Amino acid sequence: MAVDECSTGACDESEGARRHWTRPSALALGVGVAFLGYFAFALNDALAKALVVSFGVAQVVAIRSVGGFLLLVPLLVRSKSKLFTQVEQPGLQFLRAALAMVDTGLFYAACVYLPLADVFTFYMAGPIYTTLASHFFLRENVGWKQWIAIIVGFLGVVLALRPSSEAMSFAAVFAISGSVSYSLAMVINKKLARTSDAVLVSYQSIVGIVGAGAFSIFDWRPMTMSGLAAMLLLGLVGTAAHLMLTRAVKLAPVSVLAPIQYTLLLWGIVFGIVFFGDYPSVTTIVGSAIIVVAGLSIFGRQPKMRGTSITQIPLDAP
């Protein structure tokens, strides 16, 4: 076993100073990479909202998956990953990938009809659903303070729905169902903690290509080269953003990075106004604030596993 010379007092002052500055610099880098990753996700989703107006949702998801897989191929080759010969819990792998595909498809379907900020609001309730699912499927203990946060978070979702005769529109159902699918995928992801990130996303891309490709037969629309390039770019940017967040988790504690995911709400409002002329309602803003407070409260009390929690940086934010 290697011995840390600094712990024995053997390291010199310059090395001690270097070690002292490594941690804060890594923390700052991790935070910066996380901000950039979420910005890329939001920009990616704004592009997706523009694309699903002209192309079928399944068509966009399928070609997006191709673009994402193209970025992963060099990583898989370099790591000599045995993608198809050594599969950890194949049933769970398939279920997680299928849920992620459904999550992405429903997110895009909701974007056809709802402002970007509204869809992000429903998805920010993900940690609340994940905590609830972990109680029933993973038998994790949920304290009374977490139950209160869950109830408050649901009230935030209801408020964001703007209770009316149109509250349960298909678009709202798409967004809420997609958020639940995302949360279930996160719970399964905890069961697959030993599987490398690149392998997880590769299976997700493959299932997306095959599954969404099959559904796209029913709504395939003619493409121009620019349309094809934009959909491939969607996958490249989304996968790159995911890899940035994975790197951020390795550089900084998840407890520091978790609140940064809520910047998606800010970017959703900004991009919605700039690109689509969508201004969020007062109820959406208030509901978003309630969801954020409830989510952060739940995260602060989340049971730990190897220094992380089940509400850690999402494996595939839509």
PDB file of C-alpha atoms in Angstrom:
ATOM      1  CA  MET A   1       0.000   0.000   0.000  1.00  0.00           C
ATOM      2  CA  ALA A   2       1.347   3.409  -0.977  1.00  0.00           C
ATOM      3  CA  VAL A   3       2.115   5.788   1.849  1.00  0.00           C
ATOM      4  CA  ASP A   4       1.109   9.440   1.734  1.00  0.00           C
ATOM      5  CA  GLU A   5       4.355  11.175   2.587  1.00  0.00           C
ATOM      6  CA  CYS A   6       2.558  14.354   3.694  1.00  0.00           C
ATOM      7  CA  SER A   7       0.704  12.384   6.358  1.00  0.00           C
ATOM      8  CA  THR A   8       4.049  11.376   7.837  1.00  0.00           C
ATOM      9  CA  GLY A   9       5.424  14.908   7.690  1.00  0.00           C
ATOM     10  CA  ALA A  10       7.945  13.952   4.982  1.00  0.00           C
ATOM     11  CA  CYS A  11       6.724  16.233   2.214  1.00  0.00           C
ATOM     12  CA  ASP A  12       8.389  19.598   1.758  1.00  0.00           C
ATOM     13  CA  GLU A  13       6.651  22.963   1.978  1.00  0.00           C
ATOM     14  CA  SER A  14       6.308  23.403  -1.784  1.00  0.00           C
ATOM     15  CA  GLU A  15       4.563  20.052  -2.151  1.00  0.00           C
ATOM     16  CA  GLY A  16       2.291  20.842   0.768  1.00  0.00           C
ATOM     17  CA  ALA A  17       1.407  24.170  -0.836  1.00  0.00           C
ATOM     18  CA  ARG A  18       0.749  22.446  -4.139  1.00  0.00           C
ATOM     19  CA  ARG A  19      -1.584  19.939  -2.469  1.00  0.00           C
ATOM     20  CA  HIS A  20      -3.306  22.783  -0.630  1.00  0.00           C
ATOM     21  CA  TRP A  21      -4.169  24.546  -3.878  1.00  0.00           C
ATOM     22  CA  THR A  22      -5.177  21.407  -5.762  1.00  0.00           C
ATOM     23  CA  ARG A  23      -8.472  20.993  -3.928  1.00  0.00           C
ATOM     24  CA  PRO A  24      -9.884  24.496  -4.375  1.00  0.00           C
ATOM     25  CA  SER A  25      -8.787  24.605  -8.005  1.00  0.00           C
ATOM     26  CA  ALA A  26     -10.415  21.222  -8.679  1.00  0.00           C
ATOM     27  CA  LEU A  27     -13.571  22.383  -6.922  1.00  0.00           C
ATOM     28  CA  ALA A  28     -13.709  25.571  -8.997  1.00  0.00           C
ATOM     29  CA  LEU A  29     -13.093  23.585 -12.177  1.00  0.00           C
ATOM     30  CA  GLY A  30     -15.811  21.090 -11.277  1.00  0.00           C
ATOM     31  CA  VAL A  31     -18.324  23.858 -10.620  1.00  0.00           C
ATOM     32  CA  GLY A  32     -17.378  25.606 -13.862  1.00  0.00           C
ATOM     33  CA  VAL A  33     -17.691  22.399 -15.881  1.00  0.00           C
ATOM     34  CA  ALA A  34     -21.103  21.709 -14.291  1.00  0.00           C
ATOM     35  CA  PHE A  35     -22.363  25.182 -15.219  1.00  0.00           C
ATOM     36  CA  LEU A  36     -21.121  24.654 -18.774  1.00  0.00           C
ATOM     37  CA  GLY A  37     -22.671  21.186 -18.933  1.00  0.00           C
ATOM     38  CA  TYR A  38     -26.114  22.393 -17.887  1.00  0.00           C
ATOM     39  CA  PHE A  39     -25.876  25.351 -20.245  1.00  0.00           C
ATOM     40  CA  ALA A  40     -25.118  22.874 -23.058  1.00  0.00           C
ATOM     41  CA  PHE A  41     -28.090  20.711 -22.029  1.00  0.00           C
ATOM     42  CA  ALA A  42     -30.435  23.710 -22.072  1.00  0.00           C
ATOM     43  CA  LEU A  43     -29.136  24.905 -25.435  1.00  0.00           C
ATOM     44  CA  ASN A  44     -29.487  21.354 -26.719  1.00  0.00           C
ATOM     45  CA  ASP A  45     -33.097  21.230 -25.578  1.00  0.00           C
ATOM     46  CA  ALA A  46     -33.853  24.581 -27.211  1.00  0.00           C
ATOM     47  CA  LEU A  47     -32.553  23.127 -30.481  1.00  0.00           C
ATOM     48  CA  ALA A  48     -34.712  20.026 -29.936  1.00  0.00           C
ATOM     49  CA  LYS A  49     -37.802  22.191 -29.424  1.00  0.00           C
ATOM     50  CA  ALA A  50     -37.094  23.882 -32.752  1.00  0.00           C
ATOM     51  CA  LEU A  51     -36.590  20.538 -34.520  1.00  0.00           C
ATOM     52  CA  VAL A  52     -39.712  18.733 -33.283  1.00  0.00           C
ATOM     53  CA  VAL A  53     -41.825  21.380 -34.991  1.00  0.00           C
ATOM     54  CA  SER A  54     -40.620  20.125 -38.378  1.00  0.00           C
ATOM     55  CA  PHE A  55     -39.785  16.467 -37.700  1.00  0.00           C
ATOM     56  CA  GLY A  56     -41.374  13.557 -35.865  1.00  0.00           C
ATOM     57  CA  VAL A  57     -40.457  13.166 -32.197  1.00  0.00           C
ATOM     58  CA  ALA A  58     -39.321   9.541 -32.599  1.00  0.00           C
ATOM     59  CA  GLN A  59     -37.368  10.523 -35.702  1.00  0.00           C
ATOM     60  CA  VAL A  60     -35.485  13.205 -33.742  1.00  0.00           C
ATOM     61  CA  VAL A  61     -34.798  10.828 -30.836  1.00  0.00           C
ATOM     62  CA  ALA A  62     -33.489   8.094 -33.162  1.00  0.00           C
ATOM     63  CA  ILE A  63     -31.102  10.340 -35.101  1.00  0.00           C
ATOM     64  CA  ARG A  64     -30.071  12.099 -31.881  1.00  0.00           C
ATOM     65  CA  SER A  65     -29.122   8.678 -30.496  1.00  0.00           C
ATOM     66  CA  VAL A  66     -26.971   8.013 -33.576  1.00  0.00           C
ATOM     67  CA  GLY A  67     -25.138  11.303 -33.039  1.00  0.00           C
ATOM     68  CA  GLY A  68     -24.545  10.534 -29.376  1.00  0.00           C
ATOM     69  CA  PHE A  69     -23.243   7.046 -30.123  1.00  0.00           C
ATOM     70  CA  LEU A  70     -20.793   8.405 -32.697  1.00  0.00           C
ATOM     71  CA  LEU A  71     -19.176  10.478 -29.949  1.00  0.00           C
ATOM     72  CA  LEU A  72     -18.968   7.479 -27.633  1.00  0.00           C
ATOM     73  CA  VAL A  73     -17.314   5.077 -30.102  1.00  0.00           C
ATOM     74  CA  PRO A  74     -13.755   6.475 -29.652  1.00  0.00           C
ATOM     75  CA  LEU A  75     -14.163   6.307 -25.862  1.00  0.00           C
ATOM     76  CA  LEU A  76     -15.325   2.700 -26.009  1.00  0.00           C
ATOM     77  CA  VAL A  77     -12.471   1.718 -28.328  1.00  0.00           C
ATOM     78  CA  ARG A  78      -9.868   3.411 -26.136  1.00  0.00           C
ATOM     79  CA  SER A  79     -11.218   1.807 -22.959  1.00  0.00           C
ATOM     80  CA  LYS A  80     -11.440  -1.594 -24.685  1.00  0.00           C
ATOM     81  CA  SER A  81     -14.937  -1.945 -23.304  1.00  0.00           C
ATOM     82  CA  LYS A  82     -16.636  -5.350 -23.754  1.00  0.00           C
ATOM     83  CA  LEU A  83     -19.960  -3.770 -24.577  1.00  0.00           C
ATOM     84  CA  PHE A  84     -21.734  -6.906 -25.801  1.00  0.00           C
ATOM     85  CA  THR A  85     -19.774  -9.755 -24.210  1.00  0.00           C
ATOM     86  CA  GLN A  86     -19.920  -8.793 -20.531  1.00  0.00           C
ATOM     87  CA  VAL A  87     -23.265  -7.184 -19.710  1.00  0.00           C
ATOM     88  CA  GLU A  88     -24.032  -6.496 -16.051  1.00  0.00           C
ATOM     89  CA  GLN A  89     -27.696  -7.304 -15.308  1.00  0.00           C
ATOM     90  CA  PRO A  90     -28.914  -7.086 -18.941  1.00  0.00           C
ATOM     91  CA  GLY A  91     -32.576  -6.886 -17.924  1.00  0.00           C
ATOM     92  CA  LEU A  92     -31.990  -3.774 -15.824  1.00  0.00           C
ATOM     93  CA  GLN A  93     -29.723  -2.317 -18.505  1.00  0.00           C
ATOM     94  CA  PHE A  94     -32.487  -2.632 -21.076  1.00  0.00           C
ATOM     95  CA  LEU A  95     -35.168  -1.288 -18.721  1.00  0.00           C
ATOM     96  CA  ARG A  96     -33.042   1.733 -17.774  1.00  0.00           C
ATOM     97  CA  ALA A  97     -32.235   2.474 -21.413  1.00  0.00           C
ATOM     98  CA  ALA A  98     -35.903   2.092 -22.407  1.00  0.00           C
ATOM     99  CA  LEU A  99     -37.015   4.454 -19.638  1.00  0.00           C
ATOM    100  CA  ALA A 100     -34.381   6.981 -20.732  1.00  0.00           C
ATOM    101  CA  MET A 101     -35.636   6.734 -24.328  1.00  0.00           C
ATOM    102  CA  VAL A 102     -39.244   7.257 -23.182  1.00  0.00           C
ATOM    103  CA  ASP A 103     -38.108  10.144 -20.983  1.00  0.00           C
ATOM    104  CA  THR A 104     -36.404  11.892 -23.912  1.00  0.00           C
ATOM    105  CA  GLY A 105     -39.296  11.246 -26.279  1.00  0.00           C
ATOM    106  CA  LEU A 106     -41.886  12.584 -23.847  1.00  0.00           C
ATOM    107  CA  PHE A 107     -39.713  15.624 -23.126  1.00  0.00           C
ATOM    108  CA  TYR A 108     -39.565  16.442 -26.832  1.00  0.00           C
ATOM    109  CA  ALA A 109     -43.294  15.765 -27.254  1.00  0.00           C
ATOM    110  CA  ALA A 110     -44.068  18.198 -24.430  1.00  0.00           C
ATOM    111  CA  CYS A 111     -41.783  20.785 -26.053  1.00  0.00           C
ATOM    112  CA  VAL A 112     -44.024  20.796 -29.127  1.00  0.00           C
ATOM    113  CA  TYR A 113     -46.837  22.376 -27.117  1.00  0.00           C
ATOM    114  CA  LEU A 114     -45.339  23.910 -23.951  1.00  0.00           C
ATOM    115  CA  PRO A 115     -42.804  26.690 -23.377  1.00  0.00           C
ATOM    116  CA  LEU A 116     -39.312  25.402 -22.593  1.00  0.00           C
ATOM    117  CA  ALA A 117     -39.395  26.821 -19.052  1.00  0.00           C
ATOM    118  CA  ASP A 118     -42.640  24.965 -18.306  1.00  0.00           C
ATOM    119  CA  VAL A 119     -41.193  21.620 -19.418  1.00  0.00           C
ATOM    120  CA  PHE A 120     -38.034  22.215 -17.372  1.00  0.00           C
ATOM    121  CA  THR A 121     -40.214  23.018 -14.359  1.00  0.00           C
ATOM    122  CA  PHE A 122     -41.869  19.603 -14.485  1.00  0.00           C
ATOM    123  CA  TYR A 123     -38.509  17.888 -14.930  1.00  0.00           C
ATOM    124  CA  MET A 124     -36.976  19.717 -11.974  1.00  0.00           C
ATOM    125  CA  ALA A 125     -39.385  17.731  -9.805  1.00  0.00           C
ATOM    126  CA  GLY A 126     -37.299  14.656 -10.730  1.00  0.00           C
ATOM    127  CA  PRO A 127     -35.450  14.459  -7.356  1.00  0.00           C
ATOM    128  CA  ILE A 128     -38.821  14.472  -5.598  1.00  0.00           C
ATOM    129  CA  TYR A 129     -40.095  11.533  -7.655  1.00  0.00           C
ATOM    130  CA  THR A 130     -36.749   9.759  -7.300  1.00  0.00           C
ATOM    131  CA  THR A 131     -36.892   9.979  -3.520  1.00  0.00           C
ATOM    132  CA  LEU A 132     -40.437   8.619  -3.544  1.00  0.00           C
ATOM    133  CA  ALA A 133     -39.458   5.764  -5.895  1.00  0.00           C
ATOM    134  CA  SER A 134     -36.383   4.918  -3.813  1.00  0.00           C
ATOM    135  CA  HIS A 135     -38.631   4.400  -0.785  1.00  0.00           C
ATOM    136  CA  PHE A 136     -40.835   1.865  -2.539  1.00  0.00           C
ATOM    137  CA  PHE A 137     -38.321   0.136  -4.849  1.00  0.00           C
ATOM    138  CA  LEU A 138     -35.041   0.384  -2.924  1.00  0.00           C
ATOM    139  CA  ARG A 139     -36.553   0.279   0.567  1.00  0.00           C
ATOM    140  CA  GLU A 140     -34.636   3.402   1.525  1.00  0.00           C
ATOM    141  CA  ASN A 141     -35.789   5.179   4.648  1.00  0.00           C
ATOM    142  CA  VAL A 142     -37.594   8.459   4.016  1.00  0.00           C
ATOM    143  CA  GLY A 143     -37.937  10.636   7.107  1.00  0.00           C
ATOM    144  CA  TRP A 144     -40.887  12.834   7.962  1.00  0.00           C
ATOM    145  CA  LYS A 145     -39.044  15.975   6.836  1.00  0.00           C
ATOM    146  CA  GLN A 146     -38.495  14.389   3.414  1.00  0.00           C
ATOM    147  CA  TRP A 147     -42.177  13.447   3.215  1.00  0.00           C
ATOM    148  CA  ILE A 148     -43.078  17.074   3.902  1.00  0.00           C
ATOM    149  CA  ALA A 149     -40.650  18.177   1.163  1.00  0.00           C
ATOM    150  CA  ILE A 150     -42.221  15.648  -1.232  1.00  0.00           C
ATOM    151  CA  ILE A 151     -45.721  16.987  -0.519  1.00  0.00           C
ATOM    152  CA  VAL A 152     -44.545  20.587  -0.896  1.00  0.00           C
ATOM    153  CA  GLY A 153     -42.812  19.682  -4.167  1.00  0.00           C
ATOM    154  CA  PHE A 154     -46.017  18.145  -5.521  1.00  0.00           C
ATOM    155  CA  LEU A 155     -47.883  21.307  -4.590  1.00  0.00           C
ATOM    156  CA  GLY A 156     -45.291  23.227  -6.616  1.00  0.00           C
ATOM    157  CA  VAL A 157     -45.961  20.973  -9.605  1.00  0.00           C
ATOM    158  CA  VAL A 158     -49.714  21.472  -9.248  1.00  0.00           C
ATOM    159  CA  LEU A 159     -49.237  25.241  -9.062  1.00  0.00           C
ATOM    160  CA  ALA A 160     -46.993  25.189 -12.138  1.00  0.00           C
ATOM    161  CA  LEU A 161     -49.762  23.314 -13.955  1.00  0.00           C
ATOM    162  CA  ARG A 162     -51.912  26.453 -13.524  1.00  0.00           C
ATOM    163  CA  PRO A 163     -55.011  24.586 -12.230  1.00  0.00           C
ATOM    164  CA  SER A 164     -57.779  24.976 -14.763  1.00  0.00           C
ATOM    165  CA  SER A 165     -59.820  22.954 -17.207  1.00  0.00           C
ATOM    166  CA  GLU A 166     -56.679  22.695 -19.366  1.00  0.00           C
ATOM    167  CA  ALA A 167     -54.358  21.660 -16.551  1.00  0.00           C
ATOM    168  CA  MET A 168     -54.202  18.011 -17.582  1.00  0.00           C
ATOM    169  CA  SER A 169     -53.566  18.599 -21.256  1.00  0.00           C
ATOM    170  CA  PHE A 170     -51.669  15.965 -23.216  1.00  0.00           C
ATOM    171  CA  ALA A 171     -48.587  18.180 -23.106  1.00  0.00           C
ATOM    172  CA  ALA A 172     -48.681  18.355 -19.306  1.00  0.00           C
ATOM    173  CA  VAL A 173     -49.177  14.583 -19.096  1.00  0.00           C
ATOM    174  CA  PHE A 174     -46.186  14.108 -21.438  1.00  0.00           C
ATOM    175  CA  ALA A 175     -43.970  16.312 -19.264  1.00  0.00           C
ATOM    176  CA  ILE A 176     -44.988  14.731 -15.950  1.00  0.00           C
ATOM    177  CA  SER A 177     -44.768  11.172 -17.321  1.00  0.00           C
ATOM    178  CA  GLY A 178     -41.363  11.928 -18.799  1.00  0.00           C
ATOM    179  CA  SER A 179     -40.136  13.236 -15.454  1.00  0.00           C
ATOM    180  CA  VAL A 180     -41.361  10.068 -13.730  1.00  0.00           C
ATOM    181  CA  SER A 181     -39.599   7.920 -16.368  1.00  0.00           C
ATOM    182  CA  TYR A 182     -36.401   9.879 -15.752  1.00  0.00           C
ATOM    183  CA  SER A 183     -36.724   9.328 -11.996  1.00  0.00           C
ATOM    184  CA  LEU A 184     -37.244   5.563 -12.374  1.00  0.00           C
ATOM    185  CA  ALA A 185     -34.192   5.413 -14.656  1.00  0.00           C
ATOM    186  CA  MET A 186     -32.195   7.155 -11.922  1.00  0.00           C
ATOM    187  CA  VAL A 187     -33.302   4.595  -9.340  1.00  0.00           C
ATOM    188  CA  ILE A 188     -32.261   1.743 -11.643  1.00  0.00           C
ATOM    189  CA  ASN A 189     -28.998   3.538 -12.286  1.00  0.00           C
ATOM    190  CA  LYS A 190     -28.168   3.145  -8.598  1.00  0.00           C
ATOM    191  CA  LYS A 191     -28.546  -0.612  -9.047  1.00  0.00           C
ATOM    192  CA  LEU A 192     -26.026  -0.405 -11.915  1.00  0.00           C
ATOM    193  CA  ALA A 193     -23.460   1.703 -10.053  1.00  0.00           C
ATOM    194  CA  ARG A 194     -20.590  -0.603 -11.075  1.00  0.00           C
ATOM    195  CA  THR A 195     -21.243  -0.145 -14.809  1.00  0.00           C
ATOM    196  CA  SER A 196     -19.083   2.524 -16.449  1.00  0.00           C
ATOM    197  CA  ASP A 197     -20.734   5.710 -17.584  1.00  0.00           C
ATOM    198  CA  ALA A 198     -19.724   5.255 -21.238  1.00  0.00           C
ATOM    199  CA  VAL A 199     -21.249   1.764 -21.287  1.00  0.00           C
ATOM    200  CA  LEU A 200     -24.509   2.969 -19.720  1.00  0.00           C
ATOM    201  CA  VAL A 201     -24.908   5.751 -22.248  1.00  0.00           C
ATOM    202  CA  SER A 202     -23.933   3.409 -25.100  1.00  0.00           C
ATOM    203  CA  TYR A 203     -26.756   1.000 -24.254  1.00  0.00           C
ATOM    204  CA  GLN A 204     -29.043   3.974 -23.955  1.00  0.00           C
ATOM    205  CA  SER A 205     -28.029   5.172 -27.418  1.00  0.00           C
ATOM    206  CA  ILE A 206     -28.447   1.718 -28.958  1.00  0.00           C
ATOM    207  CA  VAL A 207     -31.936   1.281 -27.493  1.00  0.00           C
ATOM    208  CA  GLY A 208     -32.761   4.805 -28.654  1.00  0.00           C
ATOM    209  CA  ILE A 209     -31.628   4.041 -32.193  1.00  0.00           C
ATOM    210  CA  VAL A 210     -33.573   0.775 -32.417  1.00  0.00           C
ATOM    211  CA  GLY A 211     -36.641   1.669 -30.342  1.00  0.00           C
ATOM    212  CA  ALA A 212     -37.186   5.236 -31.517  1.00  0.00           C
ATOM    213  CA  GLY A 213     -36.213   4.170 -35.046  1.00  0.00           C
ATOM    214  CA  ALA A 214     -39.065   1.640 -35.030  1.00  0.00           C
ATOM    215  CA  PHE A 215     -41.586   4.224 -33.806  1.00  0.00           C
ATOM    216  CA  SER A 216     -40.350   6.797 -36.311  1.00  0.00           C
ATOM    217  CA  ILE A 217     -41.766   4.676 -39.145  1.00  0.00           C
ATOM    218  CA  PHE A 218     -45.197   6.049 -38.208  1.00  0.00           C
ATOM    219  CA  ASP A 219     -44.113   9.690 -38.388  1.00  0.00           C
ATOM    220  CA  TRP A 220     -41.031   9.937 -40.602  1.00  0.00           C
ATOM    221  CA  ARG A 221     -40.740  13.243 -42.405  1.00  0.00           C
ATOM    222  CA  PRO A 222     -38.452  14.187 -45.294  1.00  0.00           C
ATOM    223  CA  MET A 223     -35.113  15.632 -44.201  1.00  0.00           C
ATOM    224  CA  THR A 224     -32.707  18.109 -45.689  1.00  0.00           C
ATOM    225  CA  MET A 225     -28.980  17.797 -45.044  1.00  0.00           C
ATOM    226  CA  SER A 226     -29.203  20.716 -42.630  1.00  0.00           C
ATOM    227  CA  GLY A 227     -32.018  18.990 -40.727  1.00  0.00           C
ATOM    228  CA  LEU A 228     -30.044  15.752 -40.491  1.00  0.00           C
ATOM    229  CA  ALA A 229     -26.937  17.643 -39.339  1.00  0.00           C
ATOM    230  CA  ALA A 230     -28.960  19.479 -36.671  1.00  0.00           C
ATOM    231  CA  MET A 231     -30.361  16.229 -35.272  1.00  0.00           C
ATOM    232  CA  LEU A 232     -26.919  14.600 -35.214  1.00  0.00           C
ATOM    233  CA  LEU A 233     -25.602  17.727 -33.494  1.00  0.00           C
ATOM    234  CA  LEU A 234     -28.347  17.289 -30.922  1.00  0.00           C
ATOM    235  CA  GLY A 235     -26.863  13.916 -29.952  1.00  0.00           C
ATOM    236  CA  LEU A 236     -23.278  15.153 -29.998  1.00  0.00           C
ATOM    237  CA  VAL A 237     -23.997  18.155 -27.775  1.00  0.00           C
ATOM    238  CA  GLY A 238     -26.227  16.180 -25.395  1.00  0.00           C
ATOM    239  CA  THR A 239     -23.637  13.430 -24.944  1.00  0.00           C
ATOM    240  CA  ALA A 240     -20.831  15.957 -24.561  1.00  0.00           C
ATOM    241  CA  ALA A 241     -22.865  17.769 -21.898  1.00  0.00           C
ATOM    242  CA  HIS A 242     -23.439  14.491 -20.085  1.00  0.00           C
ATOM    243  CA  LEU A 243     -19.708  13.705 -20.152  1.00  0.00           C
ATOM    244  CA  MET A 244     -18.968  17.184 -18.787  1.00  0.00           C
ATOM    245  CA  LEU A 245     -21.273  16.560 -15.846  1.00  0.00           C
ATOM    246  CA  THR A 246     -19.688  13.179 -15.263  1.00  0.00           C
ATOM    247  CA  ARG A 247     -16.290  14.879 -15.114  1.00  0.00           C
ATOM    248  CA  ALA A 248     -17.663  17.571 -12.795  1.00  0.00           C
ATOM    249  CA  VAL A 249     -18.786  14.905 -10.313  1.00  0.00           C
ATOM    250  CA  LYS A 250     -15.223  13.581 -10.217  1.00  0.00           C
ATOM    251  CA  LEU A 251     -13.829  17.051  -9.504  1.00  0.00           C
ATOM    252  CA  ALA A 252     -16.277  18.372  -6.917  1.00  0.00           C
ATOM    253  CA  PRO A 253     -18.670  16.938  -4.289  1.00  0.00           C
ATOM    254  CA  VAL A 254     -22.173  16.137  -5.520  1.00  0.00           C
ATOM    255  CA  SER A 255     -23.580  18.211  -2.651  1.00  0.00           C
ATOM    256  CA  VAL A 256     -21.911  21.262  -4.207  1.00  0.00           C
ATOM    257  CA  LEU A 257     -22.980  20.457  -7.765  1.00  0.00           C
ATOM    258  CA  ALA A 258     -26.601  19.426  -7.144  1.00  0.00           C
ATOM    259  CA  PRO A 259     -28.083  22.938  -6.863  1.00  0.00           C
ATOM    260  CA  ILE A 260     -26.491  23.876 -10.211  1.00  0.00           C
ATOM    261  CA  GLN A 261     -28.977  21.649 -12.045  1.00  0.00           C
ATOM    262  CA  TYR A 262     -31.644  24.233 -11.234  1.00  0.00           C
ATOM    263  CA  THR A 263     -29.900  26.707 -13.556  1.00  0.00           C
ATOM    264  CA  LEU A 264     -31.785  24.771 -16.247  1.00  0.00           C
ATOM    265  CA  LEU A 265     -34.882  26.700 -15.172  1.00  0.00           C
ATOM    266  CA  LEU A 266     -33.092  30.002 -15.722  1.00  0.00           C
ATOM    267  CA  TRP A 267     -31.772  28.929 -19.130  1.00  0.00           C
ATOM    268  CA  GLY A 268     -35.228  27.601 -20.026  1.00  0.00           C
ATOM    269  CA  ILE A 269     -36.730  31.025 -19.363  1.00  0.00           C
ATOM    270  CA  VAL A 270     -33.942  32.866 -21.217  1.00  0.00           C
ATOM    271  CA  PHE A 271     -33.915  30.593 -24.275  1.00  0.00           C
ATOM    272  CA  GLY A 272     -37.714  30.454 -24.328  1.00  0.00           C
ATOM    273  CA  ILE A 273     -37.900  34.241 -24.522  1.00  0.00           C
ATOM    274  CA  VAL A 274     -34.976  34.706 -26.953  1.00  0.00           C
ATOM    275  CA  PHE A 275     -35.750  31.896 -29.406  1.00  0.00           C
ATOM    276  CA  PHE A 276     -39.510  31.324 -29.113  1.00  0.00           C
ATOM    277  CA  GLY A 277     -40.968  34.469 -27.545  1.00  0.00           C
ATOM    278  CA  ASP A 278     -42.375  32.439 -24.619  1.00  0.00           C
ATOM    279  CA  TYR A 279     -42.691  34.361 -21.361  1.00  0.00           C
ATOM    280  CA  PRO A 280     -43.295  32.260 -18.220  1.00  0.00           C
ATOM    281  CA  SER A 281     -46.404  32.938 -16.189  1.00  0.00           C
ATOM    282  CA  VAL A 282     -46.304  34.025 -12.560  1.00  0.00           C
ATOM    283  CA  THR A 283     -47.650  30.624 -11.455  1.00  0.00           C
ATOM    284  CA  THR A 284     -44.867  28.839 -13.360  1.00  0.00           C
ATOM    285  CA  ILE A 285     -42.216  30.969 -11.671  1.00  0.00           C
ATOM    286  CA  VAL A 286     -43.726  30.522  -8.199  1.00  0.00           C
ATOM    287  CA  GLY A 287     -44.223  26.776  -8.780  1.00  0.00           C
ATOM    288  CA  SER A 288     -40.629  26.486  -9.963  1.00  0.00           C
ATOM    289  CA  ALA A 289     -39.375  28.218  -6.819  1.00  0.00           C
ATOM    290  CA  ILE A 290     -41.363  25.827  -4.605  1.00  0.00           C
ATOM    291  CA  ILE A 291     -40.035  22.791  -6.510  1.00  0.00           C
ATOM    292  CA  VAL A 292     -36.450  24.041  -6.204  1.00  0.00           C
ATOM    293  CA  VAL A 293     -36.763  24.583  -2.450  1.00  0.00           C
ATOM    294  CA  ALA A 294     -38.364  21.159  -1.967  1.00  0.00           C
ATOM    295  CA  GLY A 295     -35.756  19.465  -4.163  1.00  0.00           C
ATOM    296  CA  LEU A 296     -32.842  21.069  -2.340  1.00  0.00           C
ATOM    297  CA  SER A 297     -34.394  20.139   0.996  1.00  0.00           C
ATOM    298  CA  ILE A 298     -34.709  16.509  -0.080  1.00  0.00           C
ATOM    299  CA  PHE A 299     -31.191  16.459  -1.458  1.00  0.00           C
ATOM    300  CA  GLY A 300     -29.744  17.789   1.771  1.00  0.00           C
ATOM    301  CA  ARG A 301     -31.211  14.815   3.646  1.00  0.00           C
ATOM    302  CA  GLN A 302     -30.643  12.140   1.003  1.00  0.00           C
ATOM    303  CA  PRO A 303     -29.208   8.810   2.181  1.00  0.00           C
ATOM    304  CA  LYS A 304     -25.623   8.475   1.005  1.00  0.00           C
ATOM    305  CA  MET A 305     -24.039   5.750  -1.084  1.00  0.00           C
ATOM    306  CA  ARG A 306     -20.302   5.889  -1.657  1.00  0.00           C
ATOM    307  CA  GLY A 307     -20.363   9.620  -1.079  1.00  0.00           C
ATOM    308  CA  THR A 308     -23.186  10.309  -3.553  1.00  0.00           C
ATOM    309  CA  SER A 309     -26.950  10.236  -3.538  1.00  0.00           C
ATOM    310  CA  ILE A 310     -29.599   8.985  -5.898  1.00  0.00           C
ATOM    311  CA  THR A 311     -30.406  12.532  -6.870  1.00  0.00           C
ATOM    312  CA  GLN A 312     -26.943  13.170  -8.140  1.00  0.00           C
ATOM    313  CA  ILE A 313     -26.182  14.657 -11.522  1.00  0.00           C
ATOM    314  CA  PRO A 314     -28.532  12.959 -13.995  1.00  0.00           C
ATOM    315  CA  LEU A 315     -27.129  10.408 -16.372  1.00  0.00           C
ATOM    316  CA  ASP A 316     -29.086  11.807 -19.249  1.00  0.00           C
ATOM    317  CA  ALA A 317     -30.868  15.001 -18.717  1.00  0.00           C
ATOM    318  CA  PRO A 318     -33.185  15.325 -21.648  1.00  0.00           C
TER     319      PRO A 318
END
